[in-house]
């Protein structure tokens, strides 16, 4: 048997990928990496202008914008109807949207708890369901969710986000069990501490920034581009038998005692 070439193992040529929350931060870098591997990438977010800027920033011809709010079920269904109409398939869904509201539980209103769980967890089921319906028809697919090391470990003043990410990790495993026999894999990428726009205030604060850097064996924050390879791997032929896995990309933060 001839050995497969490195490029064929990691090629996403001919694949259609949707990356939610890809106007900036981690989602943008995952979208850039998938486009670099040859996929036709659909950028998503609520701000259409920002998505156009992101598409221009990626600068390859194989990206398009699909603005919608992932927490709006009707908007999700409409977006998938567009995907089916324009592309006839979806090969890769990267669920990257995640909002955070750091504060003690006693300061949350009912509404704030429900909204955060809705955006970070319930919406993921609706997106995965819509993707699975297309993937079942085409007989293959890759579901990838961006969870967090918060899905496995915990900090004070972050309970709702932590629970949502733990739930998302459970969803990833459950869908791996549910769809594995249909050639649809389901995996997670769990980032550690990444200096994205949302985290800049912490990353730039000398004391807090150094705390998280020093709490990581590699001694620094991650750069969002350092997550691109994990997404390409999980979407690629190289990961054809990887299912139900959480790929932790955290510079070693979670292995420290
Ligand atoms: N940064 C970290 O250190 C870190 C660590 C662990 C896990 N993560 C996870 O990684 C993911 C990305 O994090 P990030 O730091 O890159 O986040 P970010 O900078 O806040 O970016 C989030 C993106 O999601 C979009 N978005 C937010 N709500 C949306 C909605 N309802 N519908 C559609 N798009 C929406 C935002 O665009 P619009 O506002 O224009 O819609 C934005 O492009 C999240 O799931 C986060 O929990 C991050």
Coordinates of N, CA and C in Angstrom, one line a residue, residues 31-247:
X31 N -11.0 29.6 11.2 CA -11.5 29.7 9.8 C -10.4 29.9 8.8
X32 N -9.4 30.7 9.3 CA -8.2 31.0 8.4 C -7.5 29.7 8.1
X33 N -7.3 28.9 9.2 CA -6.6 27.6 9.0 C -7.3 26.6 8.1
X34 N -8.7 26.5 8.3 CA -9.5 25.6 7.5 C -9.4 26.1 6.0
X35 N -9.5 27.4 5.8 CA -9.4 27.9 4.4 C -8.0 27.6 3.8
X36 N -7.0 27.8 4.7 CA -5.6 27.5 4.2 C -5.5 26.0 3.8
X37 N -6.3 25.1 4.4 CA -6.2 23.7 4.1 C -7.1 23.4 2.9
X38 N -7.8 24.4 2.4 CA -8.5 24.2 1.1 C -10.0 24.2 1.2
X39 N -10.6 24.3 2.5 CA -12.0 24.2 2.6 C -12.6 25.5 2.1
X40 N -13.9 25.4 1.7 CA -14.7 26.6 1.4 C -15.3 26.9 2.8
X41 N -14.9 28.1 3.4 CA -15.3 28.4 4.7 C -16.4 29.5 4.8
X42 N -17.4 29.2 5.6 CA -18.5 30.1 5.8 C -18.2 30.8 7.2
X43 N -18.0 32.1 7.1 CA -17.8 32.9 8.4 C -19.1 33.3 9.0
X44 N -19.2 33.1 10.3 CA -20.5 33.5 11.0 C -20.2 34.4 12.1
X45 N -21.2 35.3 12.4 CA -21.2 36.2 13.6 C -22.5 37.0 13.4
X46 N -22.7 37.9 14.3 CA -23.9 38.8 14.2 C -23.6 40.0 13.4
X47 N -22.4 40.4 13.3 CA -22.0 41.7 12.7 C -21.5 41.4 11.3
X48 N -22.4 41.7 10.3 CA -22.0 41.4 8.9 C -20.8 42.2 8.4
X49 N -20.7 43.4 8.9 CA -19.5 44.3 8.5 C -18.2 43.6 9.0
X50 N -18.2 43.2 10.2 CA -17.0 42.5 10.8 C -16.7 41.3 10.0
X51 N -17.7 40.5 9.6 CA -17.4 39.3 8.8 C -16.8 39.6 7.5
X52 N -17.2 40.7 6.9 CA -16.6 41.1 5.6 C -15.1 41.5 5.8
X53 N -14.9 42.2 6.9 CA -13.5 42.5 7.2 C -12.6 41.3 7.5
X54 N -13.3 40.3 8.2 CA -12.5 39.1 8.4 C -12.2 38.3 7.1
X55 N -13.2 38.3 6.2 CA -13.0 37.6 4.9 C -11.9 38.3 4.2
X56 N -11.9 39.6 4.2 CA -10.8 40.4 3.5 C -9.5 40.1 4.2
X57 N -9.5 40.0 5.5 CA -8.2 39.7 6.2 C -7.7 38.3 5.9
X58 N -8.6 37.3 5.8 CA -8.1 36.0 5.4 C -7.6 36.0 4.0
X59 N -8.3 36.8 3.1 CA -7.7 37.1 1.8 C -7.6 36.0 0.8
X60 N -8.2 34.8 1.1 CA -8.2 33.8 0.0 C -9.6 33.9 -0.6
X61 N -9.8 33.3 -1.8 CA -11.1 33.4 -2.4 C -12.1 32.4 -1.9
X62 N -11.7 31.5 -1.0 CA -12.6 30.4 -0.6 C -13.3 30.7 0.7
X63 N -13.6 31.9 1.0 CA -14.4 32.2 2.2 C -15.6 33.1 1.9
X64 N -16.7 32.9 2.6 CA -18.0 33.7 2.3 C -18.6 34.0 3.7
X65 N -19.4 35.0 3.7 CA -20.0 35.4 5.0 C -21.4 34.9 5.2
X66 N -21.8 34.4 6.4 CA -23.1 33.9 6.6 C -23.5 34.4 8.0
X67 N -23.9 35.7 8.1 CA -24.2 36.3 9.4 C -25.6 35.8 9.9
X68 N -25.6 35.4 11.1 CA -26.8 35.1 11.8 C -26.5 34.9 13.3
X69 N -27.5 35.0 14.1 CA -27.4 34.9 15.6 C -27.6 33.4 15.9
X70 N -26.6 32.8 16.5 CA -26.7 31.3 16.7 C -27.8 31.0 17.8
X71 N -28.2 32.0 18.6 CA -29.1 31.8 19.6 C -30.6 32.0 19.1
X72 N -30.7 32.3 17.8 CA -32.1 32.5 17.2 C -32.3 31.3 16.4
X73 N -33.2 30.4 16.9 CA -33.5 29.1 16.2 C -33.9 29.3 14.8
X74 N -34.8 30.3 14.5 CA -35.3 30.5 13.2 C -34.1 30.9 12.2
X75 N -33.3 31.8 12.8 CA -32.1 32.3 12.0 C -31.2 31.1 11.6
X76 N -31.0 30.2 12.6 CA -30.2 29.0 12.3 C -30.8 28.2 11.2
X77 N -32.1 27.9 11.3 CA -32.8 27.1 10.3 C -32.6 27.7 8.9
X78 N -32.8 29.1 8.9 CA -32.7 29.8 7.6 C -31.3 29.7 7.1
X79 N -30.3 29.8 7.9 CA -28.9 29.7 7.5 C -28.6 28.3 6.9
X80 N -29.1 27.3 7.5 CA -28.9 25.9 7.0 C -29.6 25.7 5.7
X81 N -30.8 26.4 5.5 CA -31.5 26.3 4.3 C -30.6 26.9 3.2
X82 N -29.9 28.0 3.5 CA -29.1 28.7 2.5 C -27.9 27.8 2.2
X83 N -27.3 27.2 3.2 CA -26.1 26.3 3.0 C -26.6 25.1 2.1
X84 N -27.7 24.5 2.4 CA -28.2 23.4 1.5 C -28.4 23.9 0.1
X85 N -29.0 25.0 0.0 CA -29.4 25.5 -1.4 C -28.1 25.9 -2.1
X86 N -27.2 26.6 -1.5 CA -26.0 27.1 -2.2 C -24.9 26.0 -2.4
X87 N -24.8 25.1 -1.4 CA -23.7 24.2 -1.4 C -24.1 22.7 -1.5
X88 N -25.3 22.4 -1.1 CA -25.8 21.1 -1.1 C -25.3 20.2 0.0
X89 N -24.4 20.7 0.8 CA -23.8 19.9 1.8 C -23.1 20.8 2.9
X90 N -22.8 20.2 4.0 CA -21.9 20.8 5.0 C -21.0 19.7 5.6
X91 N -19.7 19.8 5.3 CA -18.8 18.8 5.8 C -18.3 19.0 7.2
X92 N -18.1 20.2 7.6 CA -17.5 20.5 8.9 C -18.3 21.6 9.6
X93 N -18.7 21.4 10.8 CA -19.3 22.4 11.6 C -18.4 22.7 12.8
X94 N -17.9 23.9 12.9 CA -17.1 24.2 14.1 C -17.9 25.2 14.9
X95 N -18.3 24.7 16.1 CA -19.2 25.5 17.0 C -18.2 26.2 17.9
X96 N -18.0 27.5 17.6 CA -17.0 28.3 18.3 C -17.6 29.4 19.2
X97 N -18.8 29.8 19.0 CA -19.4 30.9 19.8 C -19.4 30.5 21.2
X98 N -19.0 31.4 22.1 CA -19.1 31.1 23.5 C -19.0 32.5 24.2
X99 N -20.0 32.8 25.0 CA -20.0 34.0 25.8 C -19.7 33.7 27.2
X100 N -19.2 34.7 27.9 CA -18.8 34.5 29.3 C -19.3 35.7 30.2
X101 N -19.7 35.4 31.4 CA -20.1 36.4 32.3 C -19.6 36.1 33.7
X102 N -18.4 36.6 33.9 CA -17.7 36.3 35.1 C -18.2 37.0 36.3
X103 N -18.9 36.4 37.2 CA -19.3 37.0 38.5 C -19.8 35.9 39.4
X104 N -19.9 36.3 40.7 CA -20.4 35.2 41.7 C -21.9 34.9 41.3
X105 N -22.2 33.6 41.6 CA -23.6 33.1 41.2 C -24.7 34.0 41.9
X106 N -24.4 34.5 43.1 CA -25.5 35.2 43.8 C -25.8 36.5 43.1
X107 N -24.9 37.0 42.2 CA -25.2 38.2 41.4 C -25.9 38.0 40.1
X108 N -26.1 36.8 39.7 CA -26.8 36.5 38.4 C -28.3 36.6 38.6
X109 N -29.0 37.2 37.6 CA -30.4 37.1 37.6 C -30.8 35.8 36.9
X110 N -32.1 35.4 37.0 CA -32.6 34.2 36.3 C -32.3 34.4 34.8
X111 N -32.6 35.6 34.3 CA -32.5 35.8 32.9 C -31.1 35.7 32.4
X112 N -30.1 36.2 33.2 CA -28.7 36.1 32.8 C -28.2 34.6 32.8
X113 N -28.7 33.8 33.7 CA -28.3 32.4 33.7 C -28.9 31.7 32.5
X114 N -30.2 32.0 32.2 CA -30.8 31.3 31.1 C -30.2 31.7 29.8
X115 N -29.9 33.0 29.7 CA -29.3 33.5 28.4 C -28.0 32.9 28.1
X116 N -27.1 32.8 29.2 CA -25.8 32.3 29.0 C -25.9 30.8 28.6
X117 N -26.7 30.1 29.3 CA -26.8 28.6 29.0 C -27.4 28.4 27.6
X118 N -28.3 29.3 27.2 CA -28.9 29.3 25.9 C -27.8 29.5 24.8
X119 N -27.0 30.5 24.9 CA -26.0 30.8 23.9 C -24.9 29.8 23.9
X120 N -24.4 29.4 25.1 CA -23.2 28.5 25.2 C -23.6 27.0 25.0
X121 N -24.8 26.7 25.3 CA -25.1 25.2 25.3 C -26.3 24.8 24.5
X122 N -27.5 25.4 24.8 CA -28.7 25.0 24.1 C -28.6 25.2 22.6
X123 N -28.0 26.4 22.2 CA -27.9 26.7 20.8 C -27.0 25.6 20.0
X124 N -26.1 25.1 20.8 CA -25.1 24.1 20.2 C -25.9 22.9 19.7
X125 N -26.9 22.5 20.5 CA -27.7 21.3 20.1 C -28.5 21.6 18.8
X126 N -29.0 22.8 18.7 CA -29.8 23.2 17.5 C -28.9 23.2 16.3
X127 N -27.7 23.8 16.4 CA -26.8 23.8 15.3 C -26.3 22.4 14.9
X128 N -26.0 21.6 15.9 CA -25.5 20.3 15.7 C -26.6 19.5 15.0
X129 N -27.9 19.7 15.4 CA -29.0 18.9 14.8 C -29.1 19.3 13.4
X130 N -29.1 20.6 13.1 CA -29.2 21.0 11.7 C -28.1 20.5 10.8
X131 N -26.9 20.5 11.4 CA -25.7 20.0 10.6 C -25.9 18.5 10.5
X132 N -26.3 17.8 11.5 CA -26.4 16.3 11.4 C -27.4 15.9 10.3
X133 N -28.5 16.7 10.2 CA -29.5 16.4 9.2 C -28.9 16.4 7.8
X134 N -28.0 17.4 7.5 CA -27.3 17.4 6.2 C -26.3 16.3 6.1
X135 N -25.5 16.1 7.2 CA -24.4 15.1 7.2 C -25.0 13.7 7.0
X136 N -26.1 13.5 7.6 CA -26.7 12.1 7.5 C -27.1 11.9 6.0
X137 N -27.6 12.9 5.4 CA -27.9 12.7 3.9 C -26.7 12.5 3.1
X138 N -25.6 13.2 3.4 CA -24.4 13.0 2.5 C -23.5 11.8 3.0
X139 N -23.8 11.3 4.2 CA -23.2 10.1 4.6 C -21.8 10.3 5.3
X140 N -21.5 11.5 5.6 CA -20.3 11.8 6.4 C -20.3 13.2 6.9
X141 N -19.4 13.5 7.9 CA -19.4 14.9 8.4 C -18.5 14.9 9.7
X142 N -18.1 16.1 10.0 CA -17.3 16.4 11.2 C -17.9 17.5 12.1
X143 N -18.3 17.1 13.3 CA -18.8 18.1 14.2 C -17.7 18.4 15.2
X144 N -17.4 19.7 15.3 CA -16.3 20.1 16.2 C -16.8 21.2 17.1
X145 N -16.6 21.1 18.4 CA -17.1 22.2 19.3 C -15.9 22.7 20.0
X146 N -15.8 24.1 20.1 CA -14.8 24.7 20.9 C -15.3 24.8 22.3
X147 N -14.8 23.9 23.2 CA -15.3 23.9 24.6 C -14.3 24.8 25.4
X148 N -13.7 24.3 26.4 CA -12.8 25.1 27.2 C -12.2 24.1 28.3
X149 N -11.0 24.5 28.8 CA -10.5 23.7 29.9 C -11.5 23.9 31.1
X150 N -12.3 25.0 31.0 CA -13.4 25.2 32.0 C -14.4 24.1 32.0
X151 N -14.4 23.3 30.9 CA -15.3 22.1 30.9 C -14.8 21.0 31.8
X152 N -13.6 21.1 32.2 CA -12.9 20.0 33.0 C -12.5 20.5 34.4
X153 N -12.1 21.7 34.5 CA -11.7 22.3 35.8 C -12.5 23.5 36.1
X154 N -12.3 24.1 37.2 CA -13.2 25.2 37.6 C -12.5 26.3 38.3
X155 N -13.0 27.5 38.2 CA -12.6 28.7 39.0 C -13.8 29.3 39.6
X156 N -13.5 30.0 40.7 CA -14.6 30.8 41.3 C -15.2 31.9 40.4
X157 N -16.4 32.3 40.5 CA -17.0 33.4 39.8 C -17.2 33.1 38.3
X158 N -17.4 31.9 38.0 CA -17.5 31.5 36.5 C -18.4 30.3 36.4
X159 N -19.4 30.1 37.3 CA -20.1 28.9 37.4 C -21.0 28.6 36.2
X160 N -21.6 29.6 35.6 CA -22.6 29.3 34.5 C -21.8 28.9 33.3
X161 N -20.8 29.6 32.9 CA -19.9 29.3 31.8 C -19.3 27.9 32.0
X162 N -18.8 27.7 33.2 CA -18.2 26.4 33.4 C -19.1 25.2 33.2
X163 N -20.4 25.4 33.7 CA -21.4 24.3 33.6 C -21.8 24.2 32.1
X164 N -21.9 25.3 31.4 CA -22.2 25.2 30.0 C -21.2 24.5 29.2
X165 N -19.9 24.8 29.5 CA -18.8 24.1 28.7 C -18.7 22.6 29.1
X166 N -19.0 22.3 30.4 CA -19.0 20.9 30.8 C -20.2 20.2 30.0
X167 N -21.3 20.9 29.9 CA -22.4 20.3 29.2 C -22.1 20.1 27.7
X168 N -21.4 21.1 27.1 CA -21.0 21.0 25.7 C -20.0 19.8 25.5
X169 N -19.2 19.6 26.5 CA -18.2 18.5 26.4 C -19.0 17.2 26.4
X170 N -20.1 17.1 27.2 CA -21.0 15.9 27.2 C -21.7 15.8 25.9
X171 N -22.2 16.9 25.3 CA -22.8 16.8 24.1 C -21.9 16.2 23.0
X172 N -20.7 16.7 23.0 CA -19.7 16.2 22.0 C -19.6 14.7 22.1
X173 N -19.4 14.2 23.3 CA -19.3 12.7 23.5 C -20.5 12.0 23.1
X174 N -21.7 12.5 23.5 CA -23.0 11.8 23.2 C -23.2 11.8 21.7
X175 N -22.9 12.8 21.0 CA -23.1 12.8 19.5 C -22.1 11.9 18.9
X176 N -20.9 11.8 19.5 CA -19.9 10.8 18.9 C -20.5 9.4 19.0
X177 N -21.2 9.1 20.1 CA -21.8 7.8 20.3 C -23.0 7.6 19.3
X178 N -23.7 8.7 19.2 CA -24.9 8.7 18.4 C -24.7 8.5 16.9
X179 N -23.7 9.3 16.4 CA -23.5 9.4 14.9 C -22.2 8.6 14.4
X180 N -21.4 8.1 15.3 CA -20.2 7.5 14.8 C -20.4 6.4 13.8
X181 N -21.5 5.6 13.9 CA -21.7 4.5 13.0 C -22.2 5.1 11.6
X182 N -22.6 6.4 11.6 CA -23.0 7.0 10.4 C -21.9 7.8 9.7
X183 N -20.7 7.6 10.1 CA -19.5 8.3 9.6 C -19.5 9.8 9.9
X184 N -20.1 10.1 11.0 CA -20.1 11.6 11.4 C -19.3 11.5 12.7
X185 N -18.2 12.2 12.8 CA -17.4 12.2 14.1 C -17.8 13.5 14.8
X186 N -17.6 13.4 16.1 CA -17.9 14.6 17.0 C -16.7 14.7 18.0
X187 N -16.1 15.8 17.9 CA -14.9 16.1 18.8 C -14.9 17.5 19.3
X188 N -14.1 17.7 20.3 CA -14.0 19.1 20.9 C -12.5 19.5 20.9
X189 N -12.4 20.8 20.9 CA -11.1 21.5 21.1 C -11.3 22.3 22.4
X190 N -10.4 22.0 23.4 CA -10.6 22.8 24.7 C -9.4 23.7 24.8
X191 N -9.6 25.0 24.5 CA -8.5 25.9 24.7 C -8.2 26.3 26.2
X192 N -7.0 26.6 26.4 CA -6.6 27.1 27.8 C -6.8 28.7 27.8
X193 N -5.7 29.4 28.1 CA -5.8 30.8 28.2 C -5.3 31.5 26.9
X194 N -6.2 32.1 26.2 CA -5.8 32.7 24.9 C -6.1 34.2 25.0
X195 N -5.2 35.0 24.5 CA -5.3 36.5 24.6 C -6.2 37.0 23.4
X196 N -7.5 36.7 23.5 CA -8.4 37.3 22.5 C -9.0 38.6 23.0
X197 N -9.7 39.2 22.1 CA -10.3 40.5 22.5 C -11.1 40.4 23.9
X198 N -11.8 39.4 24.1 CA -12.6 39.2 25.3 C -11.7 39.2 26.5
X199 N -10.4 38.6 26.4 CA -9.5 38.4 27.5 C -8.5 39.5 27.6
X200 N -8.5 40.5 26.7 CA -7.4 41.4 26.7 C -7.2 42.2 28.0
X201 N -8.3 42.5 28.6 CA -8.1 43.3 29.9 C -7.4 42.4 30.9
X202 N -7.7 41.1 31.0 CA -6.9 40.3 31.9 C -5.5 40.0 31.4
X203 N -5.4 39.7 30.1 CA -4.0 39.4 29.6 C -3.1 40.6 29.7
X204 N -3.6 41.8 29.6 CA -2.8 43.0 29.7 C -2.6 43.5 31.1
X205 N -3.4 43.0 32.0 CA -3.2 43.4 33.4 C -1.9 42.7 33.9
X206 N -0.9 43.5 34.4 CA 0.4 42.9 34.7 C 0.3 41.7 35.7
X207 N -0.6 41.9 36.7 CA -0.7 40.9 37.8 C -1.5 39.7 37.3
X208 N -2.7 40.0 36.7 CA -3.5 38.8 36.3 C -2.9 38.1 35.1
X209 N -2.4 38.9 34.2 CA -1.8 38.3 33.0 C -0.7 37.4 33.3
X210 N 0.2 37.8 34.3 CA 1.3 37.0 34.7 C 0.8 35.8 35.4
X211 N -0.3 35.9 36.2 CA -0.8 34.8 37.0 C -1.2 33.6 36.0
X212 N -1.9 33.9 34.9 CA -2.3 32.9 34.0 C -1.2 32.3 33.2
X213 N -0.2 33.2 32.8 CA 1.0 32.8 32.1 C 1.8 31.8 33.0
X214 N 2.0 32.2 34.3 CA 2.8 31.3 35.2 C 2.1 30.1 35.6
X215 N 0.7 30.1 35.5 CA -0.1 28.9 35.8 C 0.0 27.9 34.7
X216 N 0.7 28.2 33.6 CA 0.8 27.4 32.4 C 2.3 26.9 32.3
X217 N 2.5 25.6 32.1 CA 3.9 25.2 32.0 C 4.7 25.9 30.9
X218 N 4.0 26.3 29.8 CA 4.8 27.0 28.8 C 5.0 28.4 29.1
X219 N 4.5 28.9 30.2 CA 4.9 30.2 30.7 C 4.3 31.4 30.0
X220 N 3.3 31.2 29.1 CA 2.7 32.3 28.4 C 1.3 32.0 28.0
X221 N 0.6 33.0 27.6 CA -0.7 32.9 27.0 C -0.6 32.3 25.6
X222 N -1.7 31.6 25.2 CA -1.7 31.1 23.8 C -2.1 32.2 22.8
X223 N -1.7 32.0 21.6 CA -2.2 32.9 20.5 C -3.3 32.2 19.8
X224 N -4.4 32.9 19.4 CA -5.5 32.2 18.7 C -5.1 31.4 17.5
X225 N -4.0 31.8 16.8 CA -3.6 31.0 15.6 C -3.1 29.6 16.0
X226 N -2.7 29.5 17.3 CA -2.2 28.2 17.7 C -3.3 27.1 17.9
X227 N -4.6 27.5 17.6 CA -5.7 26.6 17.6 C -6.0 26.1 16.2
X228 N -5.5 26.7 15.2 CA -5.9 26.4 13.8 C -5.5 25.0 13.5
X229 N -4.4 24.5 13.9 CA -3.9 23.2 13.5 C -4.8 22.1 14.1
X230 N -5.3 22.3 15.3 CA -6.1 21.3 16.0 C -7.4 21.2 15.2
X231 N -8.0 22.3 14.7 CA -9.2 22.3 13.9 C -9.0 21.6 12.6
X232 N -7.9 21.9 11.9 CA -7.6 21.3 10.6 C -7.5 19.8 10.8
X233 N -6.8 19.4 11.9 CA -6.6 17.9 12.1 C -7.9 17.2 12.3
X234 N -8.8 17.8 13.2 CA -10.0 17.1 13.5 C -11.0 17.1 12.3
X235 N -10.8 18.1 11.4 CA -11.7 18.1 10.2 C -11.1 17.3 9.0
X236 N -9.9 16.8 9.1 CA -9.2 16.3 8.0 C -9.2 14.7 7.9
X237 N -8.8 14.2 6.8 CA -8.8 12.7 6.7 C -7.9 12.1 7.7
X238 N -6.9 12.8 8.2 CA -6.0 12.3 9.3 C -6.7 11.9 10.5
X239 N -7.9 12.5 10.8 CA -8.6 12.2 12.0 C -9.8 11.3 11.8
X240 N -9.8 10.5 10.7 CA -11.0 9.8 10.3 C -11.5 8.8 11.4
X241 N -10.6 8.4 12.3 CA -11.1 7.5 13.4 C -11.0 8.1 14.8
X242 N -10.9 9.4 14.8 CA -10.9 10.2 16.1 C -12.3 10.6 16.4
X243 N -12.9 10.1 17.4 CA -14.3 10.3 17.7 C -14.6 10.4 19.2
X244 N -15.2 11.5 19.6 CA -15.6 11.6 21.0 C -14.4 12.2 21.9
X245 N -13.4 12.8 21.2 CA -12.2 13.2 21.9 C -12.3 14.7 22.2
X246 N -11.6 15.1 23.3 CA -11.4 16.5 23.6 C -9.9 16.8 23.4
X247 N -9.6 17.5 22.4 CA -8.2 17.9 22.2 C -7.9 19.2 23.0

